[in-house]
Short mmCIF file of C-alpha atoms and ligand atoms in Angstrom, two decimals:
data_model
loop_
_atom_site.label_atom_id
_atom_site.label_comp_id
_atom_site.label_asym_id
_atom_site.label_seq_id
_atom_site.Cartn_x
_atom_site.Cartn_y
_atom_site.Cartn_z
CA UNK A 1290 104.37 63.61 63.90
CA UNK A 1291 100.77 63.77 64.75
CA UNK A 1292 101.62 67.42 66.95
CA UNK A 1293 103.10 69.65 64.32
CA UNK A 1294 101.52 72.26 65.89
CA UNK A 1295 103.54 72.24 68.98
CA UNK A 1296 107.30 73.29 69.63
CA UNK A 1297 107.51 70.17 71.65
CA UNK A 1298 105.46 67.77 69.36
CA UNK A 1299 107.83 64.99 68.63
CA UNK A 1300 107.17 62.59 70.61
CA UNK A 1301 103.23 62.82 70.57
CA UNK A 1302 100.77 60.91 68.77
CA UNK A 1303 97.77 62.56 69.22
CA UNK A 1304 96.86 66.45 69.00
CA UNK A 1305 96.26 68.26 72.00
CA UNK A 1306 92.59 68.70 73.62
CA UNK A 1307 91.02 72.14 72.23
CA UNK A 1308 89.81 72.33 75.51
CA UNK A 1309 93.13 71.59 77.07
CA UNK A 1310 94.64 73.82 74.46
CA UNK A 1311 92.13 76.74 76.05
CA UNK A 1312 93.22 75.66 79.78
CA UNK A 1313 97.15 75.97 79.13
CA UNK A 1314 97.71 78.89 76.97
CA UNK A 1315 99.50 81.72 78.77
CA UNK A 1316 99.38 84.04 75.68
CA UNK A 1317 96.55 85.98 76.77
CA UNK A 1318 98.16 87.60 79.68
CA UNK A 1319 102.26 86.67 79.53
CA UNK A 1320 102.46 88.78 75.90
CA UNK A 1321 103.43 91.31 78.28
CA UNK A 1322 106.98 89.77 78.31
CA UNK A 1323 107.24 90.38 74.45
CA UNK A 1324 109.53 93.72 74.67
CA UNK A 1325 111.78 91.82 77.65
CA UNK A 1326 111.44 88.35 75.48
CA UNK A 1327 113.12 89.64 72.50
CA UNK A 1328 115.79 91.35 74.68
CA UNK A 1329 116.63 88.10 76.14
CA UNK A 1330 116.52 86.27 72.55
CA UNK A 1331 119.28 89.08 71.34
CA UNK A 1332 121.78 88.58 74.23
CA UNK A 1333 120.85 85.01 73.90
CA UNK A 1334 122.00 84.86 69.96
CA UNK A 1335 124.96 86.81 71.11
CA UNK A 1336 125.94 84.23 73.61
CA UNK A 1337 125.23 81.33 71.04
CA UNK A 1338 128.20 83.21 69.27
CA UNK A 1339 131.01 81.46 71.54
CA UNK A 1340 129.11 78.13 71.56
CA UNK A 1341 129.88 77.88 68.02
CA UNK A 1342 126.26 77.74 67.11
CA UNK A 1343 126.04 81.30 65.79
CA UNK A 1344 128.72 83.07 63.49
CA UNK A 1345 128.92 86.79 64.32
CA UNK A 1346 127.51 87.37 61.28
CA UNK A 1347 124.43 84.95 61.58
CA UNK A 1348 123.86 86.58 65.37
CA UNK A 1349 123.52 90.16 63.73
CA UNK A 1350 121.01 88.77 61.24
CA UNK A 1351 119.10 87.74 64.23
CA UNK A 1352 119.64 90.63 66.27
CA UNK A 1353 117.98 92.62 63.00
CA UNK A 1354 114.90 89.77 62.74
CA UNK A 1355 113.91 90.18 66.44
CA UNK A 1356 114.09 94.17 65.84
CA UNK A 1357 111.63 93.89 63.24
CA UNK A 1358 109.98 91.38 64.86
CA UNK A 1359 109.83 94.35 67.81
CA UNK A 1360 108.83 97.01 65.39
CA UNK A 1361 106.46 95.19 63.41
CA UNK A 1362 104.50 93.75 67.21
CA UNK A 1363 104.74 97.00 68.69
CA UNK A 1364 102.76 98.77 65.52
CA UNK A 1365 100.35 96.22 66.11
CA UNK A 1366 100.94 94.41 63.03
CA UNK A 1367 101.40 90.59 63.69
CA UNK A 1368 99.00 88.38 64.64
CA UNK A 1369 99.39 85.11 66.93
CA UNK A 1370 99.06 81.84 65.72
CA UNK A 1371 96.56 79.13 67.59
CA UNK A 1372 100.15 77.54 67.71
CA UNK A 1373 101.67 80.18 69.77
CA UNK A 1374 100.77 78.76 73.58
CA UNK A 1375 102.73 81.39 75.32
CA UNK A 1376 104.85 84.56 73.78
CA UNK A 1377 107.93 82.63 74.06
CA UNK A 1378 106.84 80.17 71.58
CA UNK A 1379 105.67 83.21 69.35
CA UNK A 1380 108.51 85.37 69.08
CA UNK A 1381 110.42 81.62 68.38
CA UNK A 1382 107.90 80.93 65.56
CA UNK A 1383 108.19 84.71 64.13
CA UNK A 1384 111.74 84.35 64.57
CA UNK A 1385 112.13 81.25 62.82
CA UNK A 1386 109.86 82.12 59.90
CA UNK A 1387 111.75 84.84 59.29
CA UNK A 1388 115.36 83.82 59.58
CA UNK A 1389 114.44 79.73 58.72
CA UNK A 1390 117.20 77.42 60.08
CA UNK A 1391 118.74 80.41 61.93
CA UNK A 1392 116.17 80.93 63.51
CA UNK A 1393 115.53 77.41 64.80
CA UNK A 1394 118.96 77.12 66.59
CA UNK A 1395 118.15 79.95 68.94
CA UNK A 1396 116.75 77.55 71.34
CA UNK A 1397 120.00 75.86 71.73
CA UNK A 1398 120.59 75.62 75.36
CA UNK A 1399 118.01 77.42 76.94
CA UNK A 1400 114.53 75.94 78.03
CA UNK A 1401 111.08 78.32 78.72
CA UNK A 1402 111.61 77.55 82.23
CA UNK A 1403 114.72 79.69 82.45
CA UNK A 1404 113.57 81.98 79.34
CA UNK A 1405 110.18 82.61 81.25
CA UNK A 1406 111.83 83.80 84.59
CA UNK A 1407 114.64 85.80 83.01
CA UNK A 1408 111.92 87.79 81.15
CA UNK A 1409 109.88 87.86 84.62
CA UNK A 1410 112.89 89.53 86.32
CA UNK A 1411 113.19 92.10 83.29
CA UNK A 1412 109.73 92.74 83.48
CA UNK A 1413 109.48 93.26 87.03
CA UNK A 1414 112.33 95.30 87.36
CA UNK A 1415 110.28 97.54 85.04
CA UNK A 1416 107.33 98.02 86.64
CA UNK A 1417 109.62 98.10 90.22
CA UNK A 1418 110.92 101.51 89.00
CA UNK A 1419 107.88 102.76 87.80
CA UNK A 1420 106.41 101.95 91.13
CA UNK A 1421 109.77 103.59 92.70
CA UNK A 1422 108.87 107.15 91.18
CA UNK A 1423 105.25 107.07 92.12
CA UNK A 1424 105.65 106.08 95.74
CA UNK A 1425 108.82 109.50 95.54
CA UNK A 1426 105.91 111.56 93.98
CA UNK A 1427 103.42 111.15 96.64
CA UNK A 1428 106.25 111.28 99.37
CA UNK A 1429 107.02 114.59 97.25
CA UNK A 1430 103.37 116.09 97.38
CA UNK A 1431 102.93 114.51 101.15
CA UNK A 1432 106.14 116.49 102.55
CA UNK A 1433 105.00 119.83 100.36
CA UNK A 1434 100.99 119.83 102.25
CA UNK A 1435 103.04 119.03 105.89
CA UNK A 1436 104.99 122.53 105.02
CA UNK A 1437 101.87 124.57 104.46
CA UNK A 1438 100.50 123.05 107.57
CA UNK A 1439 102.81 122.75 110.32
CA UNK A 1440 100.76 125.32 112.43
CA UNK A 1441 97.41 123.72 111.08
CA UNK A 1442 96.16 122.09 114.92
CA UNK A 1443 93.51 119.17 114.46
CA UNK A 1444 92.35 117.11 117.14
CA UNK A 1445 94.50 113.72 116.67
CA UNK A 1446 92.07 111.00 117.63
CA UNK A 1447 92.91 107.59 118.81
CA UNK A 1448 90.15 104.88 118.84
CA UNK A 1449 88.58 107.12 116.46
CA UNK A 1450 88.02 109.89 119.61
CA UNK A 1451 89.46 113.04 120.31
CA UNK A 1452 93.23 112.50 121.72
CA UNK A 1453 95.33 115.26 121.71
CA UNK A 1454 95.82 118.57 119.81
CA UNK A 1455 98.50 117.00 116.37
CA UNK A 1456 100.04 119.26 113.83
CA UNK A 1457 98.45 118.64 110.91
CA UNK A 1458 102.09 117.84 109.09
CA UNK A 1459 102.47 115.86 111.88
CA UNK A 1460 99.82 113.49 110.12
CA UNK A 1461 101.64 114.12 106.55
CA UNK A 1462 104.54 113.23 107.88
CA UNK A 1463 104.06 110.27 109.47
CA UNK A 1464 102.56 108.94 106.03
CA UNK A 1465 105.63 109.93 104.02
CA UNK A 1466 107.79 107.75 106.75
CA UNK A 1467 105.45 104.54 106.41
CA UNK A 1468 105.73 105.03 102.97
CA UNK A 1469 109.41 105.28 102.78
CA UNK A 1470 109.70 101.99 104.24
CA UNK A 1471 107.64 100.47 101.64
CA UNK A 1472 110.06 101.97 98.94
CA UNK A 1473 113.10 100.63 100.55
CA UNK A 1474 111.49 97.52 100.80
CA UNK A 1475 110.84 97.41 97.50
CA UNK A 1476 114.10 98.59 96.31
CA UNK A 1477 115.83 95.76 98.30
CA UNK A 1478 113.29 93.27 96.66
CA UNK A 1479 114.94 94.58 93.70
CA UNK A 1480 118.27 94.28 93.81
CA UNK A 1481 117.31 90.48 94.92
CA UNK A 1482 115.24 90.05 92.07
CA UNK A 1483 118.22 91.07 89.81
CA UNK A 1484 119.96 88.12 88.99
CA UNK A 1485 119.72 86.39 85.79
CA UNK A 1486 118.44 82.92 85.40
CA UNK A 1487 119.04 82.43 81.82
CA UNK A 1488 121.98 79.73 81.05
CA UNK A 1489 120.32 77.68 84.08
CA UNK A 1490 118.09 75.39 80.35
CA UNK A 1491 115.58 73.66 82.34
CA UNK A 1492 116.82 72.51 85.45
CA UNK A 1493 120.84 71.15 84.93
CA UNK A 1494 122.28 74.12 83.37
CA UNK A 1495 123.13 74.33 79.48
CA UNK A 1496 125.80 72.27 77.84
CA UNK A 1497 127.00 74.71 75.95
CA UNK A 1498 130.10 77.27 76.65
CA UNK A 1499 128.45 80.70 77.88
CA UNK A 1500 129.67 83.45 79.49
CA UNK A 1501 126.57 83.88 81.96
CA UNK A 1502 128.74 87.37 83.45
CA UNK A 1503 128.48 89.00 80.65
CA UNK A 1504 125.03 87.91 79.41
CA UNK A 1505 123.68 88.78 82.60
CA UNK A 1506 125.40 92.55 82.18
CA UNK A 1507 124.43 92.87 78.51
CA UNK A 1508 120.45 92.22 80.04
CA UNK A 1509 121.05 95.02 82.86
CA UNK A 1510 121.69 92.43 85.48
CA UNK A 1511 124.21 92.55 88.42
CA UNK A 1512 125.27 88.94 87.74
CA UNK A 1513 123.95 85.40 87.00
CA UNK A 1514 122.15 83.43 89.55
CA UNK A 1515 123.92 81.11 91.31
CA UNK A 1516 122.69 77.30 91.06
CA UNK A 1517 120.10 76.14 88.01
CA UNK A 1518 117.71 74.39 90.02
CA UNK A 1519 117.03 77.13 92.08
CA UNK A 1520 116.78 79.79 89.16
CA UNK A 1521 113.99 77.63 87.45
CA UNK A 1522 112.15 76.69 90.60
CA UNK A 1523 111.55 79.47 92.33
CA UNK A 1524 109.46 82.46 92.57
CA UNK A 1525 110.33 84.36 96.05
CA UNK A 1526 110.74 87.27 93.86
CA UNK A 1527 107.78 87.03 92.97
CA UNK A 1528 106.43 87.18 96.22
CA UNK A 1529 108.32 89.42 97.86
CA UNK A 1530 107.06 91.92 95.25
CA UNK A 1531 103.27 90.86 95.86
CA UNK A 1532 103.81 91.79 99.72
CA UNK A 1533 105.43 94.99 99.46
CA UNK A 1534 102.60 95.72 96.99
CA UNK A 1535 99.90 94.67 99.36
CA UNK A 1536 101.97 96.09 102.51
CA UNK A 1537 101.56 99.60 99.98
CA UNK A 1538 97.88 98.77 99.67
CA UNK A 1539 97.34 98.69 103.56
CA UNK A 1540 99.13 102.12 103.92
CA UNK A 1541 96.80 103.66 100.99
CA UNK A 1542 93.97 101.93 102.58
CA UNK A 1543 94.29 103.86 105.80
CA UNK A 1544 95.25 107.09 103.90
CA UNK A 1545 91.96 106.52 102.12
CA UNK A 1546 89.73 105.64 105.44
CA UNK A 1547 91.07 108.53 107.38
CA UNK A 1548 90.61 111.06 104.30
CA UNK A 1549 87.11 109.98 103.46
CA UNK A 1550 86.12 110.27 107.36
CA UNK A 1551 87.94 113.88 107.03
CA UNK A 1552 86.15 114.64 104.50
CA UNK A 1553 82.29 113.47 105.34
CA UNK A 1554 79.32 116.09 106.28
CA UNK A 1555 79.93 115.34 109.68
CA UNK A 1556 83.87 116.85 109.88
CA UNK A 1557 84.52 118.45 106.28
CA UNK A 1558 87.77 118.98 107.62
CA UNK A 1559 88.85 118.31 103.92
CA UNK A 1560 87.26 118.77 100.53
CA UNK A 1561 87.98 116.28 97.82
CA UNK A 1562 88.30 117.84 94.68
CA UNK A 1563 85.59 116.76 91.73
CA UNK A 1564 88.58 115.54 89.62
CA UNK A 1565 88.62 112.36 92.03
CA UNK A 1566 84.78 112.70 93.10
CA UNK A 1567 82.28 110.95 91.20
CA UNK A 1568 78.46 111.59 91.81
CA UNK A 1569 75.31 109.30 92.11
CA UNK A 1570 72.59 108.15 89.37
CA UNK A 1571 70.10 108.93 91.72
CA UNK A 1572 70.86 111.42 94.01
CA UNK A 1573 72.06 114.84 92.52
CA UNK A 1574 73.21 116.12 95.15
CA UNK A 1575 75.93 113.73 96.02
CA UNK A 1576 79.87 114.07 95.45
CA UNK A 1577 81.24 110.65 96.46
CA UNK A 1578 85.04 110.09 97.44
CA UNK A 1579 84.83 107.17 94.71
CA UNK A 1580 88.49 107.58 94.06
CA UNK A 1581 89.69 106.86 97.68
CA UNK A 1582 86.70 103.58 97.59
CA UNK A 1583 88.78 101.99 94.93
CA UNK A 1584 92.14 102.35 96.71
CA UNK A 1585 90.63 100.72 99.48
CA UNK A 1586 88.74 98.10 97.98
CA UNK A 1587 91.27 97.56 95.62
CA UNK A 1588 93.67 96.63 98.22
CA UNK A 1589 91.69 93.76 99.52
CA UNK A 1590 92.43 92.76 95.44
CA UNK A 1591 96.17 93.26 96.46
CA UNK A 1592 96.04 91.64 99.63
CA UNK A 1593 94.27 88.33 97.82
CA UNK A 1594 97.21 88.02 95.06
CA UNK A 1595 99.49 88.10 97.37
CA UNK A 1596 97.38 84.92 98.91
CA UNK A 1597 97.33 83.45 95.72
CA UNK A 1598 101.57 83.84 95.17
CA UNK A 1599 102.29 82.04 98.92
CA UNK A 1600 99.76 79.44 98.39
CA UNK A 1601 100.74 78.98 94.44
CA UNK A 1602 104.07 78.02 96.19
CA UNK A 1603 103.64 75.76 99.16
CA UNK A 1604 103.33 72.45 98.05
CA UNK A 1605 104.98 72.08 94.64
CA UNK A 1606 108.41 70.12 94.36
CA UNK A 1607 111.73 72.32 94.28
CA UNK A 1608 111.54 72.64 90.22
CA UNK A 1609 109.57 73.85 87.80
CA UNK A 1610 106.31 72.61 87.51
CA UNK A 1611 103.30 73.67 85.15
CA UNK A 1612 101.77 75.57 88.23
CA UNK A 1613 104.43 78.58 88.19
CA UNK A 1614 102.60 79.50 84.90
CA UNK A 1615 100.06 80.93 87.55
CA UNK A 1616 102.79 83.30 88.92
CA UNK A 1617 101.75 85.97 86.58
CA UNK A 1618 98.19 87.35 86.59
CA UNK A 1619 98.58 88.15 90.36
CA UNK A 1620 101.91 89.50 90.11
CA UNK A 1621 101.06 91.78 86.95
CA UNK A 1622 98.07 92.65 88.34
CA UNK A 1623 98.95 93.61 91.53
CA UNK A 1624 101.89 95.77 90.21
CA UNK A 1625 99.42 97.56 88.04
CA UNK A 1626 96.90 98.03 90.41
CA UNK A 1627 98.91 99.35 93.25
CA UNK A 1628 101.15 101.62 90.81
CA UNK A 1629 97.86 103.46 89.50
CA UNK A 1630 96.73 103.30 93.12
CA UNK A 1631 99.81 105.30 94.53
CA UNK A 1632 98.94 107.35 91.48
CA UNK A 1633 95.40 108.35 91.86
CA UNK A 1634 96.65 109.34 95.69
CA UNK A 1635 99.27 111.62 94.68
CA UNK A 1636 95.97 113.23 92.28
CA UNK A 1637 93.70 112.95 95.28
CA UNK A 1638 96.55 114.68 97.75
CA UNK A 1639 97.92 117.41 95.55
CA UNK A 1640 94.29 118.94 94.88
CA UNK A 1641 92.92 118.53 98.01
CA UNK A 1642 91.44 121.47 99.90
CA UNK A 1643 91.90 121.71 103.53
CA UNK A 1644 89.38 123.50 105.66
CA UNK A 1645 91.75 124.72 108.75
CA UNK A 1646 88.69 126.76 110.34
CA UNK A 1647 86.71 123.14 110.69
CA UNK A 1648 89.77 121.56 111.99
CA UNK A 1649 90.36 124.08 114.90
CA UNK A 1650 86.44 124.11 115.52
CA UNK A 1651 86.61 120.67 116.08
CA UNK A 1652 89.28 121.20 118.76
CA UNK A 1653 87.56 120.02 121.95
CA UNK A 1654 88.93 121.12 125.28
CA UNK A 1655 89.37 117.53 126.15
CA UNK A 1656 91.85 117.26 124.34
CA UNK A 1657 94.00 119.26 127.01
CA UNK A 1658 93.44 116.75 129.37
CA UNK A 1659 96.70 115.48 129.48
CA UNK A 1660 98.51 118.58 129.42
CA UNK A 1661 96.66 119.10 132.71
CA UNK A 1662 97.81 116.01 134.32
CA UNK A 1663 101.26 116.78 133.16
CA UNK A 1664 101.07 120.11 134.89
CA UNK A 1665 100.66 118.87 137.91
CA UNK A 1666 103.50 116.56 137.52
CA UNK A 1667 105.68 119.49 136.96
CA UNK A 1668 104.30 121.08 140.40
CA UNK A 1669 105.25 117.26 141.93
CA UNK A 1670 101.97 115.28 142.13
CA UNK A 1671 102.86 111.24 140.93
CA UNK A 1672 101.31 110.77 137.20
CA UNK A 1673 98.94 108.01 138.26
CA UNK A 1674 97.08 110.50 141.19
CA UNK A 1675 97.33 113.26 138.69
CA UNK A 1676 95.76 111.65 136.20
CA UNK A 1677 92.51 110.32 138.78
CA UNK A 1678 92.79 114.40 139.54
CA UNK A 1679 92.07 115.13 136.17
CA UNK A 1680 89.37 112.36 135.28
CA UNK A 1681 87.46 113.73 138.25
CA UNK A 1682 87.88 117.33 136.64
CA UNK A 1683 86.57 116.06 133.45
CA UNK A 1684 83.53 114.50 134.75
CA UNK A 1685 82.70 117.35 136.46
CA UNK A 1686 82.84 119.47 133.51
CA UNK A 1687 80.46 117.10 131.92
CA UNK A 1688 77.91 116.79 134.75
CA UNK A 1689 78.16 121.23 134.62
CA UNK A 1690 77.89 120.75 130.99
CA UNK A 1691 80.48 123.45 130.44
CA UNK A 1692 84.04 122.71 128.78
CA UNK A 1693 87.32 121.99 130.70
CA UNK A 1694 88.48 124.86 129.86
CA UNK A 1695 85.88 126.59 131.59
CA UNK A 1696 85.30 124.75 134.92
CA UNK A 1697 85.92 127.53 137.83
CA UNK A 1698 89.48 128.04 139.40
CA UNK A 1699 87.44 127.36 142.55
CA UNK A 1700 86.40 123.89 141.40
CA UNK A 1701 90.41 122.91 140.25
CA UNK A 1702 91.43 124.13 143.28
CA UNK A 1703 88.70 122.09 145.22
CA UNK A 1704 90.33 118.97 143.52
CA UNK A 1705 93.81 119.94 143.96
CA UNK A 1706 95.11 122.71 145.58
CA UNK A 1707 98.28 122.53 143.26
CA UNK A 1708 96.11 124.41 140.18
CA UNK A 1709 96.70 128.28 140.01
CA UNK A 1710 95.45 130.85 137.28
CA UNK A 1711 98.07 129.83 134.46
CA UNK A 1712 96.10 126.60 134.04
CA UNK A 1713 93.80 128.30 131.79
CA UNK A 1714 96.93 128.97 129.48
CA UNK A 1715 96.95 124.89 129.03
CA UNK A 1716 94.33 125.41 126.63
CA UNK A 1717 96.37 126.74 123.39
CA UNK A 1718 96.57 124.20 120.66
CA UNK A 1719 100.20 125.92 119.48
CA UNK A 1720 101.39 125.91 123.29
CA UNK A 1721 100.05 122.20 123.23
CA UNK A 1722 102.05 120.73 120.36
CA UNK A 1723 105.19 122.88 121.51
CA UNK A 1724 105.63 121.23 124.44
CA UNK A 1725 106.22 118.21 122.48
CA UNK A 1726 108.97 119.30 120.40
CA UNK A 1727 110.49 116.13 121.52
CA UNK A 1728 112.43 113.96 118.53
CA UNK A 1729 109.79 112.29 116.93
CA UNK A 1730 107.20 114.43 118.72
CA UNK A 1731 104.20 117.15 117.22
CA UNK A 1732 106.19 120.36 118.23
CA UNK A 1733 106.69 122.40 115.48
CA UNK A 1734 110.76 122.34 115.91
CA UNK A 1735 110.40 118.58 115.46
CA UNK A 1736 108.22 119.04 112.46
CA UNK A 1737 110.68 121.22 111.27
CA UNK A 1738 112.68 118.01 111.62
CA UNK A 1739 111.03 115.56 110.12
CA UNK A 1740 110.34 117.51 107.12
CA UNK A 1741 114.45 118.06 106.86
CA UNK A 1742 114.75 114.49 107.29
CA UNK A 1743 111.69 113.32 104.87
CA UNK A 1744 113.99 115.24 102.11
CA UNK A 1745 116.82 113.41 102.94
CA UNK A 1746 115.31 110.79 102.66
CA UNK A 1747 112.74 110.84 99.57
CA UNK A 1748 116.00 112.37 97.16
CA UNK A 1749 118.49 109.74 97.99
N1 LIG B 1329 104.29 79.72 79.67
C1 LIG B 1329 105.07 78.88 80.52
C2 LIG B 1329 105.22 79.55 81.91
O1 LIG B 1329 104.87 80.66 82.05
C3 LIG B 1329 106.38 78.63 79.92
C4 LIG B 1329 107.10 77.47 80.46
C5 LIG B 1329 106.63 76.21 79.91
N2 LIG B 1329 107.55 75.20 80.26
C6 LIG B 1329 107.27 73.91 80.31
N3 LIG B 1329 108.18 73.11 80.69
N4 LIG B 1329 106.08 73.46 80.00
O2 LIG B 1329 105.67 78.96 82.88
#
């Protein structure tokens, strides 16, 4: 055998390209599967038991090897092997030189390309959870700032120009509901993801009597995957889990832009707290939102490994090929990147000061307009002709130069004789918002809501 090297050597002649050797290894970045790997090589060597290839006796002995194996790794004490192309093949080659023959049957069965995406799914799950409790916490901080503020009035702007008078928790609530949706969408792309592949060898199934239910329930799975060729060949999982990471990127993304407008010399409606502020080289006066410019420029990061997972996909053959070994950088980056990201927000949020005085400064009486128009609905004038009445209000406020809210009865009335004196009580940003205490709406009663439904929802 001219390969020795190689757990697959038999058959070659000639020893691997260093070069190629270089290209292929996945040990770099897939030893990140070790703690899941020797999970799956335990249940595995349990299995083996009712195969006949393991006594109970010789699966123990393993079950202690791959524990030490586990101990030893974790403490940082083995080293890999220029032999050891991915950790599969290591924890095999630890396994073996500890426990000799034993530890040379525990392949029996099994191929990489169903050990590889059993330890994916384990993995995964992992980080899925850890991801879970982040994306509660900021919900949690998110619903606690819309309490303090449901009487905080900022001018709501849509094409980034003053709109209409919002409650504040208005705005935090409406980012605790777009983020909800991401959580259940990753906690159904969870319970997909939680089938176990292992027993599927490398395309045909293994050959040898396993009980795949209880495997899969001894590995925290809610029961075996259905069909062998599909278990090795695909990765949906996979990208299902990049998109609701990059669809959580977007979200933060926006959080980010609208907080570091908020917070510029221009509004200052919020103050970003030095903990997540980083200052210039140069310049000492600056305090930059550097924090919130990684969220967003990490999502475009996000948004490109989820590129990488659809196109990784598209035109391989329904089995496993060599190209799946790409599945994992993205996929363990992105989970990383977006699980720190959620948690730098829920930092940025939860220390954030909020300067109500700028926010009610900046209330222009503009912003009113509508209410106007819709007050002279209520006194029967169509929508479309109330809303000409008002434009022509509004431009003659500008050519005066004075505010809406200040034009002269005598002008209103010149436009419409509908107006009376209790137009000027339009002009309340409370009054505003509570006329909208519609379901859904920026009424404080809605709010009040909301928030009773955000808790519902972030606890269940
Ligand atoms: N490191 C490989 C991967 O991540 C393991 C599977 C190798 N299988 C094979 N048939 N060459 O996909």
């Amino acid at each position: 055998m001219k390969n020795p090297d190689k757990i697959w050597g038999g058959r070659f002649s000639q020893k691997t390209a260093s070069l190629m050797e270089e290209f292929s290894y996945s040990i770099a970045y897939d030893q990140k599967l070790f703690v899941a790997d020797i999970a799956v090589n335990k249940a595995w060597a349990q299995a083996l038991v009712q195969a006949g290839i393991y006594t109970d006796q010789e699966a123990a002995q393993i079950g202690e090897a791959l524990e030490c194996i586990q101990k030893d790794f974790l403490a940082g004490e083995l080293t890999f092997s220029p032999r050891d192309e991915d950790i599969h093949s290591a924890n095999e080659r630890w396994l073996t030189e500890r426990s000799g023959d034993l530890g040379a049957r525990i392949h029996t069965g099994r191929s990489r390309n169903d050990q590889v995406v059993t330890d994916l799914r384990i993995y995964l799950r992992g980080q899925a959870d850890l991801l879970r409790d982040a994306l509660c916490n900021v919900q949690q901080v998110l619903t606690a700032t819309a309490q303090q503020h449901i009487e905080t009035i900022f001018p709501g702007q849509t094409h980034l120009r003053q709109a209409q008078p919002v409650s504040l928790a208005h705005y935090f609530l409406a980012l605790v509901f777009q983020l909800q949706r991401d959580k259940e969408r990753l906690l159904d792309a969870r319970q997909r993801m939680n089938k176990m592949p292992l027993g599927s060898g490398a395309i045909a199934g293994a050959a040898f009597t396993i009980d795949r239910l209880k495997l899969a329930k001894e590995l925290g799975f809610d029961a075996p995957t259905e069909n062998s060729y599909d278990a090795t060949s695909d990765r949906d999982f996979v990208i299902e889990l990049l998109y609701v990471c990059a669809q959580i990127m977007l979200h933060l993304s926006r959080i980010a832009e609208d907080l570091i407008i908020w917070s510029s010399e221009a509004l200052r409606f919020v103050e970003i707290n030095e903990q997540y502020a980083t200052g210039s080289s140069m310049m000492p006066q600056k305090k930059n939102p550097d924090s919130l410019e990684l969220i967003r420029g990490k999502s475009a990061r996000v948004i490109g490994q989820l590129v990488t997972g659809l196109t990784l996909m598209k035109g391989i053959p329904t089995a496993y090929v060599r190209d799946l070994q790409e599945d994992k950088e993205p996929v363990f980056d992105a989970m990383q990147q977006t699980i720190l990201s959620v948690q730098i927000m829920s930092g940025v949020l939860s220390t954030i000061v909020i300067n109500r005085q700028k926010m009610t400064a900046a209330l222009d009486p503009a912003l009113y307009a509508t209410d106007v128009a819709d007050y002279l609905v209520r006194k029967g004038m169509p929508f479309r002709k109330a809303h000409g009445v008002v434009g022509s209000l509004v431009s003659m406020a500008e050519k005066q130069q004075v505010a809406l809210s200040k034009l002269d009865l005598h002008d209103y009335q010149s436009i419409s004789p509908l107006f009376e004196q209790d137009l000027y009580l339009l002009f309340d940003p409370l009054a505003s918002v509570n006329r909208r205490n519609i379901s859904g709406g920026t009424g404080t009663q809605s709010i009040q809501q909301q928030l009773l439904l955000a808790e519902d929802l972030i606890n269940a």
